[in-house]
Short mmCIF file of C-alpha atoms in Angstrom, two decimals:
data_model
loop_
_atom_site.label_atom_id
_atom_site.label_comp_id
_atom_site.label_asym_id
_atom_site.label_seq_id
_atom_site.Cartn_x
_atom_site.Cartn_y
_atom_site.Cartn_z
CA MET K 20 26.68 -32.05 -16.22
CA ASN K 21 25.89 -29.20 -14.21
CA ILE K 22 22.81 -29.68 -11.89
CA ALA K 23 20.42 -26.83 -11.34
CA LYS K 24 18.34 -26.05 -8.27
CA LEU K 25 15.14 -24.47 -9.35
CA VAL K 26 12.75 -22.49 -7.20
CA PHE K 27 9.28 -21.78 -8.43
CA THR K 28 7.11 -20.03 -5.86
CA PRO K 29 4.86 -18.93 -4.92
CA LEU K 30 1.52 -19.70 -5.41
CA THR K 31 0.73 -17.26 -8.22
CA TYR K 32 -2.38 -15.92 -9.94
CA THR K 33 -1.94 -14.39 -13.31
CA GLY K 34 -4.49 -12.89 -15.82
CA TRP K 35 -6.67 -10.16 -16.49
CA GLY K 36 -9.16 -9.95 -13.47
CA ALA K 37 -6.69 -12.29 -11.35
CA LEU K 38 -7.30 -9.68 -8.21
CA ARG K 39 -10.47 -11.36 -7.57
CA GLN K 40 -8.20 -13.97 -5.91
CA LEU K 41 -7.32 -12.00 -3.15
CA LEU K 42 -10.45 -12.41 -0.75
CA PRO K 43 -10.31 -16.36 -1.46
CA GLU K 44 -6.56 -16.17 -0.39
CA VAL K 45 -6.78 -13.67 2.68
CA GLU K 46 -9.34 -16.02 4.01
CA LYS K 47 -7.02 -18.91 4.19
CA TYR K 48 -4.95 -17.44 6.78
CA SER K 49 -7.72 -15.86 8.90
CA PRO K 50 -6.12 -12.48 9.86
CA LYS K 51 -7.39 -10.27 12.40
CA LYS K 52 -5.11 -7.10 11.21
CA ILE K 53 -3.62 -6.77 7.73
CA LEU K 54 -1.25 -4.25 6.88
CA VAL K 55 -1.39 -2.93 3.33
CA VAL K 56 1.84 -1.28 2.20
CA THR K 57 1.67 0.55 -1.17
CA ASP K 58 3.07 4.31 -2.26
CA PRO K 59 1.05 7.37 -1.81
CA MET K 60 0.31 7.89 -5.74
CA LEU K 61 -1.29 4.58 -6.00
CA ALA K 62 -3.64 5.64 -2.74
CA LYS K 63 -4.13 9.01 -4.40
CA ILE K 64 -5.68 7.48 -7.71
CA GLY K 65 -7.88 4.98 -5.89
CA LEU K 66 -5.77 2.03 -7.20
CA ALA K 67 -5.03 0.96 -3.26
CA GLU K 68 -8.81 1.19 -2.32
CA ARG K 69 -9.49 -1.43 -4.76
CA ILE K 70 -7.47 -4.00 -2.45
CA THR K 71 -8.58 -2.49 0.91
CA ALA K 72 -12.12 -1.80 0.39
CA PRO K 73 -13.13 -5.29 -0.22
CA LEU K 74 -11.23 -6.71 2.66
CA GLU K 75 -12.79 -4.01 5.03
CA GLU K 76 -16.20 -5.31 3.65
CA GLN K 77 -15.51 -8.86 4.46
CA GLY K 78 -14.82 -7.47 8.48
CA TYR K 79 -11.00 -7.35 8.41
CA SER K 80 -9.11 -4.61 10.06
CA VAL K 81 -6.90 -3.10 7.31
CA THR K 82 -4.15 -0.19 7.91
CA LEU K 83 -2.60 1.34 4.87
CA TYR K 84 0.76 2.18 4.96
CA THR K 85 2.01 4.88 2.65
CA ASP K 86 5.51 6.01 3.31
CA VAL K 87 6.93 4.61 0.47
CA ILE K 88 9.58 5.99 -1.70
CA PRO K 89 11.58 4.79 -5.12
CA GLU K 90 14.74 3.35 -4.31
CA PRO K 91 13.95 3.31 -0.56
CA PRO K 92 16.81 3.86 1.91
CA VAL K 93 17.67 1.67 4.96
CA GLU K 94 16.09 4.12 7.09
CA THR K 95 12.61 3.87 5.09
CA GLY K 96 12.90 0.19 5.78
CA GLU K 97 13.83 0.55 9.27
CA LYS K 98 10.68 2.65 9.98
CA LEU K 99 8.17 0.29 8.12
CA VAL K 100 9.91 -2.63 10.25
CA ALA K 101 9.44 -0.75 13.28
CA PHE K 102 5.88 0.36 12.58
CA THR K 103 4.92 -3.42 11.61
CA ARG K 104 6.17 -4.87 15.14
CA THR K 105 4.03 -2.72 16.98
CA GLY K 106 1.04 -2.99 15.00
CA GLU K 107 0.24 -6.46 15.91
CA PHE K 108 -0.59 -7.50 12.46
CA GLU K 109 -1.10 -11.11 11.31
CA MET K 110 -0.57 -10.36 7.45
CA VAL K 111 1.08 -7.93 5.08
CA ILE K 112 0.13 -7.11 1.83
CA GLY K 113 2.41 -5.21 -0.43
CA VAL K 114 1.09 -3.42 -3.62
CA GLY K 115 2.66 -1.43 -6.38
CA GLY K 116 6.12 -1.44 -7.82
CA GLY K 117 9.55 -3.18 -6.87
CA SER K 118 9.96 -0.46 -3.85
CA ALA K 119 6.74 -1.12 -2.13
CA LEU K 120 6.83 -4.94 -3.01
CA ASP K 121 10.40 -5.25 -1.65
CA LEU K 122 9.52 -3.13 1.84
CA ALA K 123 6.50 -5.25 2.55
CA LYS K 124 8.60 -8.45 2.02
CA LEU K 125 11.32 -6.52 4.27
CA ALA K 126 8.44 -6.27 6.88
CA ALA K 127 6.67 -9.37 6.96
CA VAL K 128 9.96 -11.18 7.85
CA LEU K 129 11.92 -8.94 9.97
CA ALA K 130 8.96 -8.17 12.10
CA VAL K 131 9.62 -11.39 13.85
CA HIS K 132 13.23 -10.55 14.38
CA GLU K 133 15.12 -8.48 16.61
CA GLY K 134 17.64 -5.90 15.39
CA SER K 135 17.64 -3.19 12.60
CA ALA K 136 17.44 -4.15 8.72
CA ALA K 137 20.82 -2.83 8.42
CA ASP K 138 21.97 -5.97 10.62
CA TYR K 139 20.66 -8.13 7.50
CA LEU K 140 22.19 -6.71 4.60
CA ASN K 141 23.73 -8.97 2.30
CA LEU K 142 27.38 -7.24 2.24
CA THR K 143 27.75 -5.81 5.73
CA GLY K 144 24.97 -7.40 7.97
CA THR K 145 25.87 -9.52 10.97
CA LYS K 146 22.49 -11.20 11.40
CA SER K 147 20.79 -14.20 9.86
CA VAL K 148 17.14 -14.43 8.75
CA GLU K 149 15.55 -17.45 11.12
CA LYS K 150 11.82 -17.09 10.99
CA ARG K 151 9.34 -17.26 8.41
CA GLY K 152 7.35 -14.19 9.62
CA LEU K 153 4.25 -12.84 8.61
CA PRO K 154 1.91 -14.22 5.57
CA LYS K 155 2.39 -11.94 2.67
CA ILE K 156 0.63 -11.67 -0.24
CA LEU K 157 2.20 -9.29 -3.13
CA ILE K 158 0.48 -7.57 -5.98
CA PRO K 159 2.59 -5.93 -8.53
CA THR K 160 1.02 -2.88 -10.14
CA THR K 161 3.92 -2.15 -12.81
CA SER K 162 5.67 -4.58 -15.10
CA GLY K 163 9.23 -4.64 -14.45
CA THR K 164 10.62 -5.64 -11.07
CA GLY K 165 9.58 -9.18 -10.56
CA SER K 166 9.84 -8.78 -6.72
CA GLU K 167 6.56 -10.57 -6.59
CA VAL K 168 8.64 -13.78 -7.45
CA THR K 169 11.96 -13.12 -5.71
CA ASN K 170 13.56 -13.54 -2.09
CA ILE K 171 15.27 -10.41 -1.90
CA SER K 172 14.69 -7.02 -0.66
CA VAL K 173 16.65 -3.93 -1.94
CA LEU K 174 17.64 -1.13 0.00
CA SER K 175 19.52 2.00 -1.00
CA LEU K 176 22.92 3.23 0.94
CA GLU K 177 24.45 6.13 0.56
CA THR K 178 26.30 5.55 -2.71
CA THR K 179 25.14 2.16 -3.70
CA LYS K 180 22.57 -0.63 -3.06
CA ASP K 181 22.40 -3.64 -1.06
CA VAL K 182 19.82 -6.54 -0.41
CA VAL K 183 18.40 -8.70 2.37
CA THR K 184 17.87 -12.15 0.98
CA HIS K 185 16.53 -15.52 1.86
CA ASP K 186 13.89 -17.95 0.89
CA TYR K 187 11.66 -16.63 3.78
CA LEU K 188 11.12 -13.16 1.80
CA LEU K 189 9.41 -15.38 -0.82
CA ALA K 190 5.70 -14.39 -0.72
CA ASP K 191 3.11 -16.98 -0.04
CA VAL K 192 0.82 -15.67 -2.77
CA ALA K 193 1.66 -13.36 -5.89
CA ILE K 194 -1.29 -11.71 -7.69
CA VAL K 195 -0.26 -10.59 -11.27
CA ASP K 196 -3.16 -8.54 -12.78
CA PRO K 197 -2.04 -6.58 -15.91
CA GLU K 198 -5.30 -4.68 -15.37
CA LEU K 199 -3.63 -2.93 -12.75
CA THR K 200 -0.94 -1.67 -14.79
CA VAL K 201 -3.18 0.49 -17.10
CA SER K 202 -2.65 3.68 -15.34
CA VAL K 203 1.12 3.54 -14.93
CA PRO K 204 2.47 6.17 -17.11
CA SER K 205 4.36 5.93 -19.99
CA LYS K 206 7.80 6.81 -18.53
CA VAL K 207 7.29 4.15 -15.77
CA THR K 208 6.19 2.01 -18.27
CA ALA K 209 9.55 2.42 -20.38
CA ALA K 210 11.81 2.05 -17.57
CA THR K 211 10.27 -1.00 -15.76
CA GLY K 212 9.97 -2.56 -19.13
CA ILE K 213 13.36 -2.24 -19.87
CA ASP K 214 14.27 -3.48 -16.35
CA ALA K 215 12.21 -6.81 -17.02
CA LEU K 216 13.91 -7.38 -20.21
CA THR K 217 17.34 -6.93 -18.44
CA HIS K 218 16.22 -9.50 -16.11
CA ALA K 219 15.64 -12.00 -18.90
CA VAL K 220 18.69 -11.24 -21.05
CA GLU K 221 21.01 -11.24 -17.93
CA ALA K 222 19.40 -14.70 -16.80
CA TYR K 223 19.54 -16.05 -20.40
CA ILE K 224 23.50 -15.23 -20.39
CA SER K 225 24.11 -16.00 -16.72
CA VAL K 226 26.59 -18.76 -15.80
CA ASN K 227 24.17 -20.11 -13.70
CA ALA K 228 21.39 -20.62 -16.69
CA SER K 229 19.89 -23.86 -17.22
CA PRO K 230 17.61 -25.10 -20.06
CA THR K 231 14.72 -24.35 -17.74
CA THR K 232 15.47 -20.75 -17.29
CA ASP K 233 16.88 -20.42 -20.94
CA GLY K 234 13.18 -21.24 -21.74
CA LEU K 235 11.80 -18.68 -19.56
CA ALA K 236 14.15 -15.74 -20.44
CA LEU K 237 13.57 -16.37 -24.04
CA GLN K 238 9.71 -16.30 -23.73
CA ALA K 239 9.87 -13.18 -21.76
CA ILE K 240 12.38 -11.59 -24.10
CA ARG K 241 9.55 -12.22 -26.68
CA LEU K 242 6.84 -11.29 -25.02
CA ILE K 243 8.69 -7.82 -23.95
CA GLY K 244 10.11 -7.34 -27.34
CA ARG K 245 6.82 -7.08 -29.12
CA SER K 246 4.88 -5.06 -26.53
CA LEU K 247 7.02 -2.78 -24.78
CA ARG K 248 7.04 -0.03 -27.56
CA LYS K 249 3.36 -0.57 -27.97
CA ALA K 250 2.50 -0.29 -24.37
CA VAL K 251 4.52 2.99 -23.81
CA GLU K 252 2.59 4.37 -26.85
CA ASP K 253 -0.71 3.49 -25.71
CA GLY K 254 -1.08 2.27 -21.84
CA SER K 255 -4.68 1.37 -22.54
CA ASP K 256 -3.46 -1.23 -25.09
CA LYS K 257 -4.89 -4.29 -23.40
CA GLN K 258 -2.82 -7.01 -25.25
CA ALA K 259 0.42 -5.14 -24.82
CA ARG K 260 -0.29 -4.90 -21.01
CA ILE K 261 -0.82 -8.54 -20.85
CA ASP K 262 2.15 -9.20 -22.71
CA MET K 263 4.31 -6.90 -20.57
CA SER K 264 2.62 -8.64 -17.52
CA ASN K 265 3.38 -11.99 -18.30
CA GLY K 266 6.83 -11.06 -19.86
CA SER K 267 7.87 -9.43 -16.21
CA TYR K 268 6.55 -12.44 -14.18
CA ILE K 269 8.31 -14.74 -16.64
CA ALA K 270 11.60 -12.98 -16.49
CA GLY K 271 11.31 -12.87 -12.89
CA LEU K 272 10.99 -16.40 -12.53
CA ALA K 273 14.06 -16.92 -14.81
CA PHE K 274 16.70 -14.43 -13.02
CA PHE K 275 15.54 -15.64 -9.59
CA ASN K 276 16.99 -18.99 -10.66
CA ALA K 277 19.52 -18.05 -13.10
CA GLY K 278 20.73 -14.69 -11.40
CA VAL K 279 21.51 -11.09 -13.08
CA ALA K 280 25.07 -10.11 -13.73
CA GLY K 281 27.04 -6.99 -14.83
CA VAL K 282 24.12 -4.48 -15.88
CA HIS K 283 22.61 -4.78 -12.45
CA ALA K 284 26.24 -4.78 -10.55
CA LEU K 285 26.76 -1.49 -12.36
CA ALA K 286 23.15 -0.05 -12.08
CA TYR K 287 23.25 -0.31 -8.28
CA PRO K 288 26.11 2.47 -7.84
CA LEU K 289 24.30 4.46 -10.41
CA GLY K 290 21.20 4.38 -8.58
CA GLY K 291 22.59 4.93 -5.26
CA GLN K 292 24.89 8.03 -6.48
CA PHE K 293 22.50 9.57 -8.83
CA HIS K 294 19.10 8.28 -7.37
CA ILE K 295 18.13 7.23 -10.95
CA SER K 296 15.60 4.78 -10.92
CA HIS K 297 16.64 1.32 -11.28
CA GLY K 298 14.65 0.84 -14.37
CA GLU K 299 16.52 3.77 -16.15
CA SER K 300 19.71 2.84 -14.67
CA ASN K 301 19.64 -0.65 -16.08
CA ALA K 302 18.10 0.60 -19.31
CA VAL K 303 21.48 2.95 -19.93
CA LEU K 304 23.85 0.62 -19.06
CA LEU K 305 22.44 -2.74 -21.00
CA PRO K 306 23.87 -2.02 -24.63
CA TYR K 307 27.16 -1.10 -22.85
CA VAL K 308 27.51 -4.14 -20.96
CA MET K 309 26.29 -6.31 -23.38
CA ALA K 310 28.66 -4.83 -26.29
CA TYR K 311 31.33 -5.24 -23.62
CA ILE K 312 30.87 -8.73 -23.00
CA ARG K 313 29.63 -9.73 -26.47
CA LYS K 314 32.50 -12.24 -27.46
CA SER K 315 31.96 -14.29 -24.02
CA CYS K 316 28.45 -15.23 -25.70
CA THR K 317 27.65 -14.71 -29.43
CA LYS K 318 25.72 -17.59 -29.64
CA LYS K 319 23.39 -16.61 -26.98
CA MET K 320 22.89 -12.91 -28.07
CA ALA K 321 22.05 -14.47 -31.62
CA ASP K 322 19.25 -16.07 -29.79
CA ILE K 323 18.20 -13.09 -28.07
CA LEU K 324 18.47 -11.29 -31.42
CA ASN K 325 15.68 -13.44 -32.75
CA ALA K 326 13.58 -13.32 -29.56
CA LEU K 327 13.43 -9.57 -30.09
CA GLY K 328 12.18 -9.88 -33.38
CA GLY K 329 15.43 -10.09 -35.41
CA ASN K 330 16.42 -12.45 -37.90
CA SER K 331 19.90 -14.16 -37.73
CA THR K 332 19.21 -16.84 -40.33
CA TYR K 333 21.85 -15.32 -42.77
CA LEU K 334 24.17 -13.89 -40.26
CA SER K 335 27.16 -15.35 -38.54
CA GLU K 336 27.04 -15.81 -34.66
CA GLU K 337 29.57 -12.64 -34.51
CA GLN K 338 27.25 -10.82 -36.91
CA ALA K 339 24.09 -11.25 -34.91
CA SER K 340 25.84 -10.52 -31.56
CA TYR K 341 26.52 -6.78 -33.21
CA LYS K 342 22.94 -6.84 -34.42
CA CYS K 343 21.66 -7.76 -30.83
CA VAL K 344 23.44 -4.60 -29.44
CA GLU K 345 22.12 -2.70 -31.78
CA GLU K 346 18.49 -3.74 -31.59
CA LEU K 347 18.86 -3.18 -27.85
CA GLU K 348 20.08 0.20 -28.18
CA ARG K 349 17.32 0.72 -30.68
CA LEU K 350 14.62 -0.24 -28.23
CA VAL K 351 16.03 1.59 -25.50
CA LYS K 352 15.99 4.93 -27.81
CA ASP K 353 12.65 4.20 -28.83
CA VAL K 354 10.83 4.14 -25.53
CA GLY K 355 12.56 7.62 -24.55
CA ILE K 356 15.04 6.53 -22.30
CA PRO K 357 18.49 8.82 -22.88
CA PRO K 358 21.11 6.34 -24.07
CA THR K 359 23.77 7.91 -22.17
CA LEU K 360 24.99 8.84 -18.67
CA ALA K 361 25.40 12.05 -19.58
CA GLY K 362 21.93 12.18 -20.60
CA PHE K 363 21.03 11.73 -16.93
CA ASN K 364 23.39 15.03 -16.12
CA VAL K 365 26.04 12.11 -14.71
CA PRO K 366 29.29 14.18 -14.78
CA GLU K 367 32.45 12.43 -16.44
CA SER K 368 34.13 12.95 -12.95
CA ALA K 369 31.96 10.26 -11.50
CA VAL K 370 33.24 7.37 -13.24
CA GLU K 371 35.89 6.61 -10.79
CA SER K 372 33.32 6.57 -7.71
CA LEU K 373 30.70 4.52 -9.89
CA THR K 374 33.60 2.31 -10.46
CA GLN K 375 34.98 1.77 -7.03
CA ASP K 376 31.05 1.23 -5.77
CA GLY K 377 30.46 -1.51 -8.78
CA VAL K 378 33.76 -3.44 -7.94
CA LYS K 379 31.67 -4.11 -4.45
CA GLN K 380 28.93 -5.89 -5.93
CA THR K 381 30.75 -9.54 -6.35
CA ARG K 382 27.63 -11.43 -5.52
CA ILE K 383 26.28 -10.12 -8.85
CA LEU K 384 29.35 -9.77 -10.84
CA ALA K 385 29.96 -13.47 -10.16
CA ARG K 386 27.39 -14.36 -12.67
CA SER K 387 28.66 -12.60 -15.68
CA PRO K 388 29.92 -14.94 -18.62
CA LEU K 389 33.07 -12.71 -19.09
CA PRO K 390 34.69 -11.67 -15.41
CA LEU K 391 34.58 -8.15 -15.02
CA LEU K 392 37.69 -6.67 -13.23
CA GLU K 393 37.92 -2.99 -11.90
CA GLU K 394 39.49 -1.89 -15.07
CA ASP K 395 36.42 -3.55 -17.08
CA ILE K 396 34.09 -1.73 -15.04
CA ARG K 397 35.66 1.64 -15.38
CA LYS K 398 35.60 1.13 -19.17
CA ILE K 399 31.66 0.39 -19.30
CA TYR K 400 31.20 3.27 -17.40
CA GLN K 401 33.09 5.65 -19.58
CA SER K 402 31.67 4.10 -22.93
CA ALA K 403 28.43 4.52 -21.28
CA PHE K 404 29.37 8.04 -20.74
CA ASP K 405 30.64 8.73 -23.99
CA GLY K 406 27.87 6.92 -25.88
CA THR K 407 30.38 4.76 -27.83
CA ALA K 408 30.41 0.82 -27.52
CA VAL K 409 33.93 -0.49 -26.52
CA GLU K 410 35.05 -3.98 -26.16
CA PRO K 411 37.94 -5.42 -24.04
CA ASN K 412 41.55 -5.16 -25.21
#
């Protein structure tokens, strides 16, 4: 029997209005200077002020840092780390989507370390994280990345992505308030929502899955499957936003413990080379990867179909697994995401460079129920360009 190591941190508040817990949690640390990391749009629309204003009213010295961009390159992380080191901050609060939260985690930990962010990258770094760093509170404003409950910070390289990963990157407190997601545009809601779904699906089929992560993953799929279309169509739908927020959070717990696999491994080069958002990269690849590995996990794909609202009662596992792929294709299409790489203006000539970068994602590929070698990866990228699902010979 396999023994599963499960990690369920940080302290988390979830639910409509959970942001009210921010001040009591900050008070526990009595920080004199607080760094709030967010993206410029949240500052522009006033959402960031919902975090900074109450803190300032209580007498805390708060610095708002907004030099955050989607899919942040290593240089962006370096700049923030340097700023944090010189600012004498005693707490970091990350507010926003995955990029802001990942950068906040990175800054809080590496601020007390020497060297550059590049020195700590998983694939090429030469240094190890050894100190816990500054206290950090993470507040997601999208339902998708799960960054608030994971121990990784994703950074873009020239043509792919890499991560800094260590349990010290885990937040001390996470506040998951669906009310903060109401203003998220439909396009971002769709992309981040499929990202969360991908986390749950890949956690469920992962070779590292356990009964505990299976339960989390299936519940996340149920919540997202019944609410994503509604949230995209009407961002003010309160129940849809609550379901998406909970689904994203639960999916984060599932994939943090079981891991993600082929979809994410192939999405990283797509984002690195063509700057397609991580959620859209996952979305366009999800049906093609699942179709390719289908035979390795037909029973679990039947379960995913049921969790998405389908019915496998009168189907064989083989038939249900095909239906599962069809349902994933339908969901991606329904929320307005292009169904092929060509739809993102990715040229067919890029299949080879994508393949060569995809092969390097060994840490993630190792979790796939079907080992994906170079030729397999090439076939998947080609199928995603052609718009035709393929399977191994």
